[in-house]
PDB file of C-alpha atoms in Angstrom:
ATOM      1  CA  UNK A   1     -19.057  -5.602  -7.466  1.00  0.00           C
ATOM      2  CA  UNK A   2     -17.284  -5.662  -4.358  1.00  0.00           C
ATOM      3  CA  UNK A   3     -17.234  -2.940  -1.908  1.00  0.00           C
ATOM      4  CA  UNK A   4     -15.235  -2.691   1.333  1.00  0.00           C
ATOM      5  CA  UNK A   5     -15.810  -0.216   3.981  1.00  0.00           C
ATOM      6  CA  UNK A   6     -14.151   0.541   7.138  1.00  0.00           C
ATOM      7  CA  UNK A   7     -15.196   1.667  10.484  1.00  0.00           C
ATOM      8  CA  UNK A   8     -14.214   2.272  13.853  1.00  0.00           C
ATOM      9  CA  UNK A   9     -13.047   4.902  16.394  1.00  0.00           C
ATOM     10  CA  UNK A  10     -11.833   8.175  14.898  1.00  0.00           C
ATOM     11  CA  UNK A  11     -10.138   9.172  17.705  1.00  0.00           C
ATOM     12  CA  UNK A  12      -7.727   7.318  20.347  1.00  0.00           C
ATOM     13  CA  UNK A  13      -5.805   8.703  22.768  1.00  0.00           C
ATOM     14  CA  UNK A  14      -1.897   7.897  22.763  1.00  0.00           C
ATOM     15  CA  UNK A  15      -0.578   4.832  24.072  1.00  0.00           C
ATOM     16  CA  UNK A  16      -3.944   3.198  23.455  1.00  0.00           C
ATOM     17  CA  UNK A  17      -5.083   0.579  20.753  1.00  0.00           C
ATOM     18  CA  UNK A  18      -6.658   1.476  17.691  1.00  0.00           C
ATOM     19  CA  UNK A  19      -9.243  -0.727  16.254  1.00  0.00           C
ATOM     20  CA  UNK A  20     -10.810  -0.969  12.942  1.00  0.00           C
ATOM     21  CA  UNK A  21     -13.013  -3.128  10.872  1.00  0.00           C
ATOM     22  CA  UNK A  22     -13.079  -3.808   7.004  1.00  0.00           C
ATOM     23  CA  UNK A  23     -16.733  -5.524   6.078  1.00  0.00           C
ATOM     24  CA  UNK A  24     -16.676  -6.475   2.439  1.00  0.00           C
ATOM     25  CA  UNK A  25     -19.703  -6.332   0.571  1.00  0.00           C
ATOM     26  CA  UNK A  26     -20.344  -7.653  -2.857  1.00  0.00           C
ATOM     27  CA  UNK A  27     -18.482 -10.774  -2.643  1.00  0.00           C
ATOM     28  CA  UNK A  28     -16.948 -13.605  -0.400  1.00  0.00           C
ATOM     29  CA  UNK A  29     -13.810 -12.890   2.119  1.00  0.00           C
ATOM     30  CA  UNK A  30     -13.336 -16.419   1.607  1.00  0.00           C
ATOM     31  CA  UNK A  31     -12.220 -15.926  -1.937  1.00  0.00           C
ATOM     32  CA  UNK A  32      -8.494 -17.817  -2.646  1.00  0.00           C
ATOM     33  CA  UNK A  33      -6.912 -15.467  -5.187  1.00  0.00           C
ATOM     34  CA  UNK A  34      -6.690 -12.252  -2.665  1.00  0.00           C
ATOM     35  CA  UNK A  35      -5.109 -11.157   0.517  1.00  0.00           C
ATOM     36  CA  UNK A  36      -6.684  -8.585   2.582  1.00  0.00           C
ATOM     37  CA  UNK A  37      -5.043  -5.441   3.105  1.00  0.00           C
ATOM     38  CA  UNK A  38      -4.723  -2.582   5.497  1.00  0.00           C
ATOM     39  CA  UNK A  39      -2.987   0.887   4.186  1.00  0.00           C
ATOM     40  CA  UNK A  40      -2.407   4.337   5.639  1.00  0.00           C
ATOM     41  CA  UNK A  41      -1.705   7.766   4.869  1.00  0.00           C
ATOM     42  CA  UNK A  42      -0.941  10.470   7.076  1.00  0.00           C
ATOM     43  CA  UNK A  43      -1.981  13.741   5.901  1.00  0.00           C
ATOM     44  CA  UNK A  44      -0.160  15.134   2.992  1.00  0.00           C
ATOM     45  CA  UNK A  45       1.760  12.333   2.764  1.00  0.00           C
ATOM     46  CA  UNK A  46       2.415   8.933   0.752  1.00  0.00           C
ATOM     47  CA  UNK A  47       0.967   5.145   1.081  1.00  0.00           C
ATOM     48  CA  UNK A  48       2.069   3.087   3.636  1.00  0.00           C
ATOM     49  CA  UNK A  49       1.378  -0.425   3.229  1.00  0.00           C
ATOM     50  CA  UNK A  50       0.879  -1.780   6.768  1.00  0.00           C
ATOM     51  CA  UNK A  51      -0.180  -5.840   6.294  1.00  0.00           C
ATOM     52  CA  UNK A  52      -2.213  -7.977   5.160  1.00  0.00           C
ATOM     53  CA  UNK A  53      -4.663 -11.384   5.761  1.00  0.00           C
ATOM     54  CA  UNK A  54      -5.214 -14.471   4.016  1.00  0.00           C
ATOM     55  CA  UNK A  55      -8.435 -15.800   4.280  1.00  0.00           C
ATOM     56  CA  UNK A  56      -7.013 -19.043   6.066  1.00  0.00           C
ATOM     57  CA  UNK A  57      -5.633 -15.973   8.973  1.00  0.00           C
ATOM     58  CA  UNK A  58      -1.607 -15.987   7.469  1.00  0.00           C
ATOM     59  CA  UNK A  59      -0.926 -12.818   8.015  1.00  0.00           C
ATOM     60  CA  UNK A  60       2.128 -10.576   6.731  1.00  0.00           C
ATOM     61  CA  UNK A  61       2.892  -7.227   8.376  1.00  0.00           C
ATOM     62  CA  UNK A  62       5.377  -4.290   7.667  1.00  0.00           C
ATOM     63  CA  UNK A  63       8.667  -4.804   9.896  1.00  0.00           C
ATOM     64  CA  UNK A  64       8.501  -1.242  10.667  1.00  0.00           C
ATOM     65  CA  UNK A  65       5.047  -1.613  12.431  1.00  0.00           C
ATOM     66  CA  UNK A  66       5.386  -5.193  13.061  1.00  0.00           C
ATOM     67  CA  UNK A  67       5.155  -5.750  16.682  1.00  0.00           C
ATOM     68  CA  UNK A  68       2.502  -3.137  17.168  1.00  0.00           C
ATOM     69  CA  UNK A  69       0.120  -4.424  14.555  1.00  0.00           C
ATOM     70  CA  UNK A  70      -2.196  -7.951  14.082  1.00  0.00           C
ATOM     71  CA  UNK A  71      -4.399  -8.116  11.990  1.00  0.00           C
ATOM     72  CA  UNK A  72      -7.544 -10.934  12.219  1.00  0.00           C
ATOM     73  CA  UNK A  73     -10.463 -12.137   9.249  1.00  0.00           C
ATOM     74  CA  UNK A  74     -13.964 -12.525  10.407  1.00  0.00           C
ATOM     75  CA  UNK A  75     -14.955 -14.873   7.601  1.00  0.00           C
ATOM     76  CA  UNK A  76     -18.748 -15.541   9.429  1.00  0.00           C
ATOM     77  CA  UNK A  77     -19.198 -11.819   9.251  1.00  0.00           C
ATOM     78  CA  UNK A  78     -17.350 -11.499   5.890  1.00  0.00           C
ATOM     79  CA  UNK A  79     -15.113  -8.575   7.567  1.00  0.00           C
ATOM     80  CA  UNK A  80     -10.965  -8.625   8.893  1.00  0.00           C
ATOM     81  CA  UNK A  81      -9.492  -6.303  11.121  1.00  0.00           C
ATOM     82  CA  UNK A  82      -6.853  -3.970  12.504  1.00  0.00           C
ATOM     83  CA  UNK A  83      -5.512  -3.615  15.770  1.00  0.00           C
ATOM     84  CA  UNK A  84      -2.595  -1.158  16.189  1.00  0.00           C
ATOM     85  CA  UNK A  85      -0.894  -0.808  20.152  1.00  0.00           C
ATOM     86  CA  UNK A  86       0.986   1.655  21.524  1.00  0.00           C
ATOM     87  CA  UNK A  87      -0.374   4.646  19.291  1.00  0.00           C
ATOM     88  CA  UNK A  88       1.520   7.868  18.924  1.00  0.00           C
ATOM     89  CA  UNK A  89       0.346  10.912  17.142  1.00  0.00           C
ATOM     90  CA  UNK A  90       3.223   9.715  14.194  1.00  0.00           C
ATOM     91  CA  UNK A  91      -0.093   7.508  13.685  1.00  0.00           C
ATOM     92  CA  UNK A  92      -2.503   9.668  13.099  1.00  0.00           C
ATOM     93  CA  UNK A  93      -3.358   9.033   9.525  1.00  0.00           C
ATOM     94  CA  UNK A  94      -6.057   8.172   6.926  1.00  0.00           C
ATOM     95  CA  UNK A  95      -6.271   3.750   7.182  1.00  0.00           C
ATOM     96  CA  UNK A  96      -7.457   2.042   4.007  1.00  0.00           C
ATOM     97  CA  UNK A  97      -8.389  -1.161   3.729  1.00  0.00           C
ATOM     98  CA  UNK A  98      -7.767  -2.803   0.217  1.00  0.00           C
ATOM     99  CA  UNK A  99      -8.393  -6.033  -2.041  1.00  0.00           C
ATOM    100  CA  UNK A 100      -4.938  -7.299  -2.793  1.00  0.00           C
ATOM    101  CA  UNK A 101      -4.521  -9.718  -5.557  1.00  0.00           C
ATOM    102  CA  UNK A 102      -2.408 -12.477  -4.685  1.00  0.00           C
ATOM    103  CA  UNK A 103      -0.342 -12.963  -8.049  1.00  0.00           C
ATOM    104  CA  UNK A 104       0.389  -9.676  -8.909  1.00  0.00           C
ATOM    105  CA  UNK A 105      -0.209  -7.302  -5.988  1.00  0.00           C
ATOM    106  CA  UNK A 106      -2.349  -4.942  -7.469  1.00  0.00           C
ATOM    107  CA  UNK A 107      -4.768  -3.435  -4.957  1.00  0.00           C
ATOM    108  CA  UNK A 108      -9.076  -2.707  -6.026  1.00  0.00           C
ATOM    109  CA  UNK A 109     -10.880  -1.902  -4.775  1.00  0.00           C
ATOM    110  CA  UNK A 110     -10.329   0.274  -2.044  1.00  0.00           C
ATOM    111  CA  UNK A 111     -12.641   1.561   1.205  1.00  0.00           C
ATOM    112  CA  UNK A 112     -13.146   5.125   1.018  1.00  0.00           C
ATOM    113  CA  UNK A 113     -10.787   5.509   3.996  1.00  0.00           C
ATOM    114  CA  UNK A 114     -11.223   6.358   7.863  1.00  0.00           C
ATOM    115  CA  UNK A 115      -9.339   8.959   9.089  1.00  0.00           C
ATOM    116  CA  UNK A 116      -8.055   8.168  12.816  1.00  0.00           C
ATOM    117  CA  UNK A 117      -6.621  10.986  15.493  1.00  0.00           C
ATOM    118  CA  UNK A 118      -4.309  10.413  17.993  1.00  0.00           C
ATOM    119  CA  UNK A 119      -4.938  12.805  20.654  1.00  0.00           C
ATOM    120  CA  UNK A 120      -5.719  13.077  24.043  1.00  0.00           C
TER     121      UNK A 120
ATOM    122  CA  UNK B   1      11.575   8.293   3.236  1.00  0.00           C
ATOM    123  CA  UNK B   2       9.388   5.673   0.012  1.00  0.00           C
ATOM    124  CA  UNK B   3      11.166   2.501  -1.247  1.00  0.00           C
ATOM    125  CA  UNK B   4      10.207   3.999  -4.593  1.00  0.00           C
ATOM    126  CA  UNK B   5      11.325   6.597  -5.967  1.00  0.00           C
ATOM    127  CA  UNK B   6       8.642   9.372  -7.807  1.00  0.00           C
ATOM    128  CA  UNK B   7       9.291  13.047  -8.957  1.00  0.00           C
ATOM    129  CA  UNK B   8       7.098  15.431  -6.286  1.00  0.00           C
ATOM    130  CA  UNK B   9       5.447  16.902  -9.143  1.00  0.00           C
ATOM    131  CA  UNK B  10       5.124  16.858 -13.022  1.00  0.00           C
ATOM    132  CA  UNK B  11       2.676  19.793 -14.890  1.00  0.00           C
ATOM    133  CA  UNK B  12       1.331  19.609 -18.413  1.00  0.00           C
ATOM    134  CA  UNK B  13      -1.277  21.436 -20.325  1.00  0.00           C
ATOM    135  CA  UNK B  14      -4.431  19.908 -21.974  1.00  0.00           C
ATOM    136  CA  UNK B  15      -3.778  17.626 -24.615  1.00  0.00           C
ATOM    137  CA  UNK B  16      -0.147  17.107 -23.911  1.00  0.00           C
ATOM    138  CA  UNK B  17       1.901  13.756 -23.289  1.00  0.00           C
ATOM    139  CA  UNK B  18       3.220  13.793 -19.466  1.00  0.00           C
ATOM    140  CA  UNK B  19       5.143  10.932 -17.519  1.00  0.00           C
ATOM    141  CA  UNK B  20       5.966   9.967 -13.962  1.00  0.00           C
ATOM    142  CA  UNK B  21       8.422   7.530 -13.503  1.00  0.00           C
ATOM    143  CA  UNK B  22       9.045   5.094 -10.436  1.00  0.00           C
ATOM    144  CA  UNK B  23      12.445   3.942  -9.523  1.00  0.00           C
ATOM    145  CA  UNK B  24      13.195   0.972  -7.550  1.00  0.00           C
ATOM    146  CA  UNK B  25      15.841  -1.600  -7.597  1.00  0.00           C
ATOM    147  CA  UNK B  26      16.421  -5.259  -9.069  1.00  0.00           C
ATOM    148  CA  UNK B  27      14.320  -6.036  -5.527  1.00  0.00           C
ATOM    149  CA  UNK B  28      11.222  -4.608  -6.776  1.00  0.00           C
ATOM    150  CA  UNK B  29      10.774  -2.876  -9.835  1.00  0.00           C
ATOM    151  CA  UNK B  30      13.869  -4.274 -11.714  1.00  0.00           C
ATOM    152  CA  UNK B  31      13.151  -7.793 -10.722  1.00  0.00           C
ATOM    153  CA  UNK B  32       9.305  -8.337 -11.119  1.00  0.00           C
ATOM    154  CA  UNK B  33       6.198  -6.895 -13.428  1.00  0.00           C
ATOM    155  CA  UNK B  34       4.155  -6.468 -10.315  1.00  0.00           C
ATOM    156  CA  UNK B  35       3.897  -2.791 -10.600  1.00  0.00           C
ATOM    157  CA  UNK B  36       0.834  -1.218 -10.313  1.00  0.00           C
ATOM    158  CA  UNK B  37      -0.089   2.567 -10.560  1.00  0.00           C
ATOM    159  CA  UNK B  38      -2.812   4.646  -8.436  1.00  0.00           C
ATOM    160  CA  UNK B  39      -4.475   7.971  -8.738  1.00  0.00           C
ATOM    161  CA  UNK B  40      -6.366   9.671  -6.002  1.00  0.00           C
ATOM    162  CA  UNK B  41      -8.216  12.895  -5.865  1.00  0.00           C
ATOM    163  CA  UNK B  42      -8.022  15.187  -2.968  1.00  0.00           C
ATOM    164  CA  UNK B  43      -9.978  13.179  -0.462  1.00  0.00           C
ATOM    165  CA  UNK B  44     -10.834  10.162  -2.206  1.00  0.00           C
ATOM    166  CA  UNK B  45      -9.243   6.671  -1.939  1.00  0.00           C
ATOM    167  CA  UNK B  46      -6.509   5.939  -4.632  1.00  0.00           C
ATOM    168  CA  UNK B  47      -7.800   4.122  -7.929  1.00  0.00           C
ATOM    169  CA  UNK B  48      -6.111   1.145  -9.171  1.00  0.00           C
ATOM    170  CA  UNK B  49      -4.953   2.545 -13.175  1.00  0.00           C
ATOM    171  CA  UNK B  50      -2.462   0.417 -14.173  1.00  0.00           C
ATOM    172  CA  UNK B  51      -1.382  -3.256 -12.889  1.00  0.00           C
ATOM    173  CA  UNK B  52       1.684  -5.865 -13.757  1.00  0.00           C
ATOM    174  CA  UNK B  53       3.362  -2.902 -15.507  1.00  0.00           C
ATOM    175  CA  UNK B  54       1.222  -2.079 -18.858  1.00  0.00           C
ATOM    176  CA  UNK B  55      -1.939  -3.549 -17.849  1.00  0.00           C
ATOM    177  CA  UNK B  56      -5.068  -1.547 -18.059  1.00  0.00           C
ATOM    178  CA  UNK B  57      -8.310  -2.476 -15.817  1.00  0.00           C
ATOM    179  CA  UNK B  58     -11.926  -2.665 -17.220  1.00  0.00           C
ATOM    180  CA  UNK B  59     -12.876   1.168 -17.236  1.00  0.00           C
ATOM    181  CA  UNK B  60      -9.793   2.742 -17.373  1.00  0.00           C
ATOM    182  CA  UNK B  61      -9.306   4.974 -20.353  1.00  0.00           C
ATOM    183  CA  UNK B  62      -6.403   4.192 -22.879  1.00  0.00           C
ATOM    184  CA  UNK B  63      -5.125   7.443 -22.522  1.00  0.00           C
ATOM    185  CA  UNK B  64      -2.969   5.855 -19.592  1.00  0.00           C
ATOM    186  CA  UNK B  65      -0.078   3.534 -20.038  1.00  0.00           C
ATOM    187  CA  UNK B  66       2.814   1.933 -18.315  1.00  0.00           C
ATOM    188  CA  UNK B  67       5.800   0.900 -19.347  1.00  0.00           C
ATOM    189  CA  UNK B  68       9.716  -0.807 -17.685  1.00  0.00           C
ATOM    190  CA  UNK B  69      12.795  -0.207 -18.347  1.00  0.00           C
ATOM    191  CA  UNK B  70      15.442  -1.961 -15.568  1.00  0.00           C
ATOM    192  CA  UNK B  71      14.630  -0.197 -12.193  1.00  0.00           C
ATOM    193  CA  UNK B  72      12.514   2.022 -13.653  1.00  0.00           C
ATOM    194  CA  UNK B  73       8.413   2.079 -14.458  1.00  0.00           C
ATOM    195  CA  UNK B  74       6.705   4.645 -16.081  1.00  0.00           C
ATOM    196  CA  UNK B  75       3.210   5.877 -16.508  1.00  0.00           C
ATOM    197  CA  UNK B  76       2.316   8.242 -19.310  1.00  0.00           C
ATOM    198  CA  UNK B  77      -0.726  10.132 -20.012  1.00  0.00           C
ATOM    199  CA  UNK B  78      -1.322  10.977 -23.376  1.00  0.00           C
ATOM    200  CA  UNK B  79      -4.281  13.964 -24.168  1.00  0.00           C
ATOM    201  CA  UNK B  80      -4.276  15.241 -20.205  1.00  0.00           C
ATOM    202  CA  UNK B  81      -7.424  16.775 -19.430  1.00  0.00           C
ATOM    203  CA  UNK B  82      -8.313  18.707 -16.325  1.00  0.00           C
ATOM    204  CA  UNK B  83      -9.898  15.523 -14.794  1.00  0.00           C
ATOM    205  CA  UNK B  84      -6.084  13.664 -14.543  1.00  0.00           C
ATOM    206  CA  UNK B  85      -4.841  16.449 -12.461  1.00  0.00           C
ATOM    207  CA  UNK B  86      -4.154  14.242  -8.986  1.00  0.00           C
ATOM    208  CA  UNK B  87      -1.563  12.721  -7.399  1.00  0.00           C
ATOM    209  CA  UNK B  88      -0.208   8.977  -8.850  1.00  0.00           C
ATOM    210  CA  UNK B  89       1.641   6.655  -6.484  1.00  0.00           C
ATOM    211  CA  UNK B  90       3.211   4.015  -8.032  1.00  0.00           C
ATOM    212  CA  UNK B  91       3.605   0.203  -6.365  1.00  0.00           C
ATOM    213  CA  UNK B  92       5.635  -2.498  -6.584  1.00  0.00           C
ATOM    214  CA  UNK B  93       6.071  -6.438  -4.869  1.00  0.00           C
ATOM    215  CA  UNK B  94       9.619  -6.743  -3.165  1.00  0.00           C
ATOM    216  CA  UNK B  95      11.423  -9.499  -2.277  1.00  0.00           C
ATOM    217  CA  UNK B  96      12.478  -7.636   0.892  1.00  0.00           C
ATOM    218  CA  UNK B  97      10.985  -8.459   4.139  1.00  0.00           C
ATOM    219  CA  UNK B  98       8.188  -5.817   3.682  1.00  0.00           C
ATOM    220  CA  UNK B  99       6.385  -7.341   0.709  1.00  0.00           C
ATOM    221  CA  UNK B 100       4.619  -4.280  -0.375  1.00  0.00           C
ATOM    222  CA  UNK B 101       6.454  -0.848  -1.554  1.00  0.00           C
ATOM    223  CA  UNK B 102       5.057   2.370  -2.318  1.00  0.00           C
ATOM    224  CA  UNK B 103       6.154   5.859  -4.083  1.00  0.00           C
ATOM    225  CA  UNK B 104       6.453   8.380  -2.161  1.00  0.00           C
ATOM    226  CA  UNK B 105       3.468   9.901  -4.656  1.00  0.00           C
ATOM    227  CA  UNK B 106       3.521  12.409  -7.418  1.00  0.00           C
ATOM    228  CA  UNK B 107       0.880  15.670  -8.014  1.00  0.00           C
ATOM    229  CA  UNK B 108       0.111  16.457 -11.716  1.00  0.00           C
ATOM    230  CA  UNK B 109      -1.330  19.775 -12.418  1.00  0.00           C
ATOM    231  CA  UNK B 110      -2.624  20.259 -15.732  1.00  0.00           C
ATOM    232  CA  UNK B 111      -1.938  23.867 -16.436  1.00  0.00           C
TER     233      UNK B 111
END
């Protein structure tokens, strides 16, 4: 079935970008019926959803985040990506990356989460 | 402060009936059966348990259901057993600019 897994830096110091890369395993990025999703939670908190790729590169973001955040899709290497400027220690947080079905929005599976530090 | 709206916490003891409901507004919830509902255990990634309102994936037990009424979803779980206790985040589409809306989350301890 398919897997995703993300990896990168676990620490960045403010003001710098953070970087991190979904591979999917299991199946094709390429796939129509899904979008390809980023997600994080801070510690003891809730989800935030943060955007998402098409496999053609359309990407949607969250307005809140919006022009911090772009998100790219690797389809040779079968992986997408996050790239978040500016970073404060507000995100310091676990990032997710997630299989989101296209009709209905449901996301599965999930990676098993990176957890990234802001600090210098 | 969540788009959607969850109680912080909801407690039941094995073998009880509990629910968690997620309030939205005609936007999300009220306006489209794209809700979906997550658990995650302490340190793990959240599960996908319920999608397009009452729909159960392959491997979910039947023990868990979800239900709408206007703004409001609802997950119940019927027959709680120490394994439920985790915290359930419910999701919805929006018509808003931000596509995607979370709950804010909601811990169930099973007493």
């Amino acid at each position: 079935q398919v897997q995703l897994q993300e990896s990168g830096p676990g620490l960045v110091k403010p003001s710098q970008t953070l970087s991190l890369t979904c591979t999917v395993s299991g199946g094709s990025i390429s796939s129509g019926s899904y979008y390809w999703s980023w997600i994080r939670q801070p510690a003891g908190k809730g989800l935030e959803w943060i955007g998402r790729i098409y496999t053609s590169g359309s990407t949607n973001y969250n307005p809140s985040l919006k022009s911090r955040v772009t998100i790219s899709v690797d389809t040779s290497k079968n992986q997408f990506s996050l790239k978040l400027s500016s970073v404060t220690a507000a995100d310091t947080a676990v990032y997710y990356c997630a299989r989101e079905d296209i009709a209905v929005n449901w996301f599965d599976p999930w990676g098993q989460g990176t957890l990234v530090t802001v600090s210098s | 402060q969540s788009a959607l709206t969850q109680p912080a916490s909801v407690s039941g003891s094995p073998g009880q009936s509990i629910t968690i409901s997620c309030t939205g507004t005609s936007s999300d919830v009220g306006g489209y059966n794209y809700v979906s509902w997550y658990q995650q255990h302490p340190g793990k990634a959240p599960k996908l348990m319920i999608y397009e309102v009452s729909n159960r994936p392959s491997g979910v037990s039947n023990r868990f259901s979800g239900s709408k009424s206007g703004n409001t979803a609802s997950l119940t779980i019927s027959g709680l057993q120490a394994e439920d206790e985790a915290d359930y985040y419910c999701s919805s589409y929006t018509s808003s600019s931000t596509y995607v809306v979370f709950g804010g989350g909601t811990k169930l301890t099973v007493l």
